[in-house]
CSV table of C-alpha atoms in Angstrom, one decimal:
chain,number,residue,atom,x,y,z
A,67,MET,CA,141.5,148.0,43.2
A,68,LEU,CA,141.4,148.1,38.8
A,69,VAL,CA,142.1,151.6,37.8
A,70,LEU,CA,141.3,152.6,34.0
A,71,LEU,CA,143.8,154.8,32.5
A,72,PRO,CA,143.4,155.8,29.0
A,73,PRO,CA,147.0,156.1,27.0
A,74,SER,CA,149.0,159.1,26.4
A,75,GLU,CA,149.5,160.4,23.0
A,76,GLY,CA,152.8,160.9,23.0
A,77,LYS,CA,155.0,158.0,24.4
A,78,ALA,CA,158.6,157.3,25.0
A,79,THR,CA,161.0,156.2,23.1
A,80,GLY,CA,164.8,153.4,22.8
A,81,GLY,CA,163.2,150.5,24.0
A,82,GLU,CA,166.2,148.7,24.7
A,83,GLY,CA,164.6,145.4,26.5
A,84,ALA,CA,163.6,141.9,23.9
A,85,PRO,CA,161.2,142.7,20.9
A,86,LEU,CA,158.2,142.3,21.5
A,87,ASP,CA,156.2,139.1,22.9
A,88,VAL,CA,153.1,139.0,22.6
A,89,ALA,CA,152.0,136.2,24.5
A,90,ALA,CA,154.3,137.4,27.5
A,91,LEU,CA,151.8,140.5,28.3
A,92,SER,CA,149.3,140.1,31.2
A,93,LEU,CA,145.7,139.2,30.5
A,94,PRO,CA,146.3,136.8,27.0
A,95,GLY,CA,142.4,136.0,26.5
A,96,LEU,CA,142.9,139.2,24.7
A,97,GLY,CA,146.2,137.6,22.8
A,98,ALA,CA,144.4,137.0,19.3
A,99,ALA,CA,143.0,139.9,19.5
A,100,ARG,CA,146.4,141.7,20.1
A,101,GLU,CA,147.7,140.2,17.3
A,102,ALA,CA,145.0,140.8,15.4
A,103,VAL,CA,145.6,143.9,15.6
A,104,LEU,CA,149.5,144.2,14.9
A,105,GLU,CA,149.1,142.6,12.3
A,106,GLU,CA,147.1,144.8,10.3
A,107,LEU,CA,149.1,147.8,11.7
A,108,VAL,CA,152.1,146.4,10.7
A,109,ALA,CA,151.4,145.6,7.4
A,110,LEU,CA,149.7,149.2,6.5
A,111,CYS,CA,152.6,151.1,8.1
A,112,SER,CA,154.4,148.7,5.8
A,113,ASP,CA,153.2,149.0,2.8
A,114,ASP,CA,151.4,152.8,2.7
A,115,GLU,CA,152.9,155.8,4.1
A,116,GLU,CA,150.1,158.7,2.6
A,117,LYS,CA,147.7,155.7,3.3
A,118,ALA,CA,148.8,155.1,7.1
A,119,ARG,CA,149.5,158.8,8.2
A,120,GLU,CA,145.0,159.6,6.5
A,121,THR,CA,144.2,156.6,9.1
A,122,LEU,CA,146.6,157.1,11.6
A,123,GLY,CA,145.7,160.9,11.6
A,124,ILE,CA,148.6,162.1,11.6
A,125,GLY,CA,150.4,165.1,9.6
A,126,VAL,CA,153.6,164.6,7.7
A,127,GLY,CA,156.1,166.1,10.2
A,128,LEU,CA,155.0,162.4,12.0
A,129,ARG,CA,155.8,160.2,9.5
A,130,GLY,CA,158.5,158.9,11.6
A,131,GLU,CA,155.4,157.1,13.5
A,132,VAL,CA,154.8,155.4,10.5
A,133,ALA,CA,158.6,154.4,10.1
A,134,LYS,CA,158.0,153.3,13.7
A,135,ASN,CA,154.9,150.9,13.6
A,136,ALA,CA,156.3,149.3,10.8
A,137,ALA,CA,159.2,147.9,13.1
A,138,LEU,CA,156.8,146.9,16.4
A,139,ARG,CA,157.5,143.4,16.1
A,140,THR,CA,162.1,144.4,15.2
A,141,ALA,CA,162.4,147.6,18.3
A,142,GLY,CA,163.0,147.0,22.0
A,143,THR,CA,160.8,147.2,24.2
A,144,ARG,CA,160.5,149.2,27.4
A,145,PRO,CA,158.3,148.6,30.8
A,146,ALA,CA,154.4,150.5,29.9
A,147,ALA,CA,155.2,152.7,32.5
A,148,GLU,CA,158.1,153.8,31.5
A,149,ILE,CA,156.8,153.7,27.3
A,150,TYR,CA,153.3,156.0,28.4
A,151,THR,CA,154.1,159.5,28.9
A,152,GLY,CA,152.4,163.4,29.2
A,153,VAL,CA,150.8,165.5,31.8
A,154,LEU,CA,148.9,162.1,33.6
A,155,TYR,CA,151.6,159.8,33.3
A,156,ASP,CA,154.2,162.6,34.6
A,157,ALA,CA,151.8,163.5,37.6
A,158,LEU,CA,151.5,159.1,38.2
A,159,GLY,CA,155.4,158.9,38.2
A,160,LEU,CA,155.4,155.2,38.0
A,161,THR,CA,158.7,154.9,38.2
A,162,THR,CA,159.6,157.2,40.7
A,163,LEU,CA,157.2,155.1,43.7
A,164,ASP,CA,157.7,153.2,46.0
A,165,ALA,CA,158.6,149.0,46.0
A,166,ALA,CA,155.6,148.5,48.3
A,167,ALA,CA,153.4,150.7,46.1
A,168,ARG,CA,154.8,149.9,42.6
A,169,GLU,CA,154.3,146.5,43.8
A,170,ARG,CA,150.5,147.8,43.9
A,171,ALA,CA,150.2,149.5,40.6
A,172,ASP,CA,151.4,146.1,38.7
A,173,ARG,CA,148.7,144.6,40.3
A,174,SER,CA,145.8,147.9,40.9
A,175,LEU,CA,146.7,149.6,36.8
A,176,LEU,CA,145.5,148.9,33.3
A,177,VAL,CA,146.4,151.2,30.7
A,178,PHE,CA,143.6,150.8,27.6
A,179,SER,CA,145.4,151.4,24.5
A,180,GLY,CA,144.5,151.0,20.4
A,181,LEU,CA,146.7,148.3,20.4
A,182,TRP,CA,147.0,146.2,22.7
A,183,GLY,CA,143.7,146.8,24.5
A,184,ALA,CA,144.9,146.7,27.4
A,185,VAL,CA,148.4,146.2,29.1
A,186,ARG,CA,150.3,146.5,33.0
A,187,PRO,CA,152.2,148.7,34.1
A,188,GLY,CA,155.5,146.2,33.6
A,189,ASP,CA,154.2,144.5,30.6
A,190,ALA,CA,157.0,144.8,28.4
A,191,ILE,CA,156.4,146.0,24.2
A,192,PRO,CA,157.5,149.1,22.1
A,193,SER,CA,156.4,152.5,20.8
A,194,TYR,CA,154.2,152.8,18.6
A,195,ARG,CA,150.7,155.3,17.0
A,196,CYS,CA,147.3,153.5,17.2
A,197,SER,CA,145.0,155.4,18.4
A,198,MET,CA,141.5,153.7,20.0
A,199,GLY,CA,140.2,156.3,17.6
A,200,VAL,CA,141.5,154.5,14.7
A,201,LYS,CA,139.7,153.0,11.9
A,202,LEU,CA,141.6,150.4,10.0
A,203,PRO,CA,140.9,149.2,6.8
A,204,GLY,CA,140.7,145.1,7.7
A,205,LEU,CA,139.3,145.7,10.8
A,206,GLY,CA,137.3,148.6,11.7
A,207,ALA,CA,136.7,151.1,14.3
A,208,LEU,CA,138.9,149.8,16.9
A,209,GLY,CA,136.9,151.2,19.8
A,210,ALA,CA,134.2,148.5,18.7
A,211,TYR,CA,136.5,146.2,17.1
A,212,TRP,CA,137.9,145.9,21.6
A,213,ARG,CA,134.5,145.4,23.0
A,214,GLU,CA,133.9,141.5,22.5
A,215,PRO,CA,138.1,140.5,23.5
A,216,MET,CA,137.4,142.9,26.3
A,217,ALA,CA,134.3,142.0,27.7
A,218,ARG,CA,135.1,138.6,28.4
A,219,VAL,CA,138.3,139.4,30.0
A,220,LEU,CA,138.1,142.3,32.2
A,221,PRO,CA,134.9,141.2,34.1
A,222,GLU,CA,136.9,138.8,35.7
A,223,VAL,CA,140.2,140.9,35.8
A,224,ALA,CA,137.4,143.1,37.6
A,225,ALA,CA,137.1,140.5,40.6
A,226,SER,CA,135.0,141.3,43.4
A,227,GLY,CA,137.0,145.0,44.3
A,228,LEU,CA,136.4,148.9,43.1
A,229,VAL,CA,136.6,149.6,39.8
A,230,LEU,CA,138.3,152.7,38.9
A,231,ASP,CA,137.5,154.4,35.6
A,232,LEU,CA,139.3,157.2,34.8
A,233,ARG,CA,139.2,156.7,31.0
A,234,SER,CA,138.9,159.7,28.1
A,235,ALA,CA,135.4,159.0,26.5
A,236,ALA,CA,137.4,157.9,23.6
A,237,TYR,CA,139.2,155.0,25.6
A,238,ALA,CA,135.7,154.3,27.6
A,239,THR,CA,133.9,152.9,24.3
A,240,ALA,CA,136.3,149.9,24.5
A,241,TRP,CA,134.7,148.1,27.3
A,242,LYS,CA,131.6,149.4,29.6
A,243,PRO,CA,131.3,147.2,32.9
A,244,LYS,CA,127.1,145.8,33.1
A,245,GLY,CA,125.5,144.9,36.3
A,246,GLU,CA,127.3,143.7,39.3
A,247,VAL,CA,130.6,145.3,38.0
A,248,ALA,CA,129.1,148.0,36.9
A,249,GLY,CA,127.0,148.8,40.3
A,250,ARG,CA,131.3,148.6,42.2
A,251,THR,CA,132.3,151.4,39.4
A,252,ALA,CA,132.8,154.7,40.0
A,253,THR,CA,133.5,157.7,36.9
A,254,VAL,CA,135.8,160.8,38.0
A,255,ARG,CA,135.7,164.1,36.4
A,256,VAL,CA,138.2,166.6,37.8
A,257,LEU,CA,136.4,170.0,37.7
A,258,GLN,CA,138.2,173.6,38.1
A,259,SER,CA,136.6,176.0,40.6
A,260,LYS,CA,137.2,179.4,40.0
A,261,ILE,CA,135.1,182.8,41.0
A,262,VAL,CA,134.3,184.9,38.9
A,263,ASP,CA,132.2,188.5,39.9
A,264,GLY,CA,132.0,186.9,43.1
A,265,VAL,CA,130.5,183.5,41.9
A,266,GLU,CA,131.4,180.0,41.2
A,267,LYS,CA,132.4,178.6,38.0
A,268,ARG,CA,133.3,174.9,37.3
A,269,SER,CA,134.6,173.8,34.0
A,270,VAL,CA,136.4,170.8,33.0
A,271,VAL,CA,140.0,172.3,31.6
A,272,SER,CA,141.7,169.1,30.4
A,273,HIS,CA,145.2,170.0,31.9
A,274,PHE,CA,143.7,170.5,35.2
A,275,ASN,CA,141.9,166.9,34.4
A,276,LYS,CA,144.7,165.2,34.0
A,277,ALA,CA,147.2,166.2,36.1
A,278,THR,CA,144.6,165.8,38.5
A,279,LYS,CA,144.1,162.1,38.0
A,280,GLY,CA,147.5,161.4,37.9
A,281,ARG,CA,148.3,162.6,41.2
A,282,MET,CA,144.9,161.0,42.9
A,283,VAL,CA,145.6,157.2,41.8
A,284,ARG,CA,149.3,158.3,42.7
A,285,ASP,CA,148.3,158.8,45.9
A,286,LEU,CA,146.4,156.3,46.7
A,287,LEU,CA,149.0,154.2,46.1
A,288,SER,CA,151.2,155.7,48.2
A,289,ALA,CA,149.3,155.9,51.4
A,290,GLY,CA,148.1,151.6,50.1
A,291,ARG,CA,144.9,152.5,50.0
A,292,ALA,CA,142.6,149.8,48.0
A,293,PRO,CA,138.6,151.6,48.4
A,294,GLU,CA,136.1,148.4,47.9
A,295,GLY,CA,133.2,150.4,46.4
A,296,PRO,CA,132.8,153.6,45.2
A,297,ALA,CA,131.9,155.0,49.0
A,298,GLU,CA,134.8,153.9,49.9
A,299,LEU,CA,137.0,155.9,47.3
A,300,VAL,CA,135.6,158.8,48.2
A,301,GLU,CA,135.5,158.6,52.1
A,302,ALA,CA,139.7,157.8,50.9
A,303,LEU,CA,140.4,160.7,48.6
A,304,ARG,CA,138.4,163.2,50.8
A,305,THR,CA,140.8,161.5,53.8
A,306,LEU,CA,143.9,162.5,51.5
A,307,GLY,CA,142.6,166.1,51.0
A,308,TYR,CA,140.8,166.0,47.8
A,309,THR,CA,137.4,167.7,47.8
A,310,VAL,CA,134.8,165.3,46.6
A,311,GLU,CA,130.9,165.7,45.4
A,312,ALA,CA,129.6,162.2,44.6
A,313,GLU,CA,125.5,160.7,44.5
A,314,ALA,CA,125.1,157.1,44.9
A,315,PRO,CA,123.1,156.1,41.4
A,316,ALA,CA,119.4,156.3,41.8
A,317,ARG,CA,119.1,152.6,40.1
A,318,ALA,CA,121.1,149.2,41.1
A,319,GLY,CA,124.1,148.3,38.4
A,320,ARG,CA,124.9,151.5,37.1
A,321,PRO,CA,128.5,153.1,38.1
A,322,TRP,CA,128.4,156.2,40.1
A,323,ALA,CA,129.7,160.0,38.6
A,324,VAL,CA,132.2,160.8,41.6
A,325,ASP,CA,133.4,164.8,41.2
A,326,VAL,CA,136.3,166.3,42.1
A,327,VAL,CA,137.0,169.9,42.5
A,328,VAL,CA,140.5,172.0,42.1
A,329,THR,CA,141.4,174.9,42.2
A,330,GLU,CA,144.7,174.7,41.5
A,331,VAL,CA,147.0,171.6,40.3
């Protein structure tokens, strides 16, 4: 099972590990592309704070994020499992998993990133600010930039099992599973169900979406479940107590759309 996650906008700071070693990160086939983004991001944030803030889409109150990016090559690192924070990662609780579940997480999870392309939970990285929606002056829009390197590397990483795609739309632009890999991919949507005037209403609500996805991955890892395909995923989630609706795609080579329906987190 390969689980594709978005990063968090907020990130932990204060890494005490050795400075970044790009060559030591997982998915070494992305190394050259990572170096190119890192080089431009560091140069941008070292040269012109105002231009950097405009490019990164951050306000004056977050100017510290620019300084943080400028120091990426020398800053202390932490495992990615500790860097990413926020609703999804709080619910996932990577650092509180037992040893067996943590090993499964290290093997199964990929966190997508505008800067790194994608990293494993155990990869040592510094705190940074660079979303997939950023358009760097030299490299252009990062979602488009990452497509070619990802298309070369990720099909092999996906191996022959389930690809569980929990990414937000911006991060899904960097890699779209194709062909046989797409056929064993499940994209998950979380719907909140409410009864209004005696009628069920369903909607996508950010907090429910993120928290439920985090809890769902934690439950799969903790239970040692590694579904081989979308149909097995639906069965596993139902066994774990989730209300799931899914239908096989009409044509081969298309991902399954899986809805998880919740009334509360």
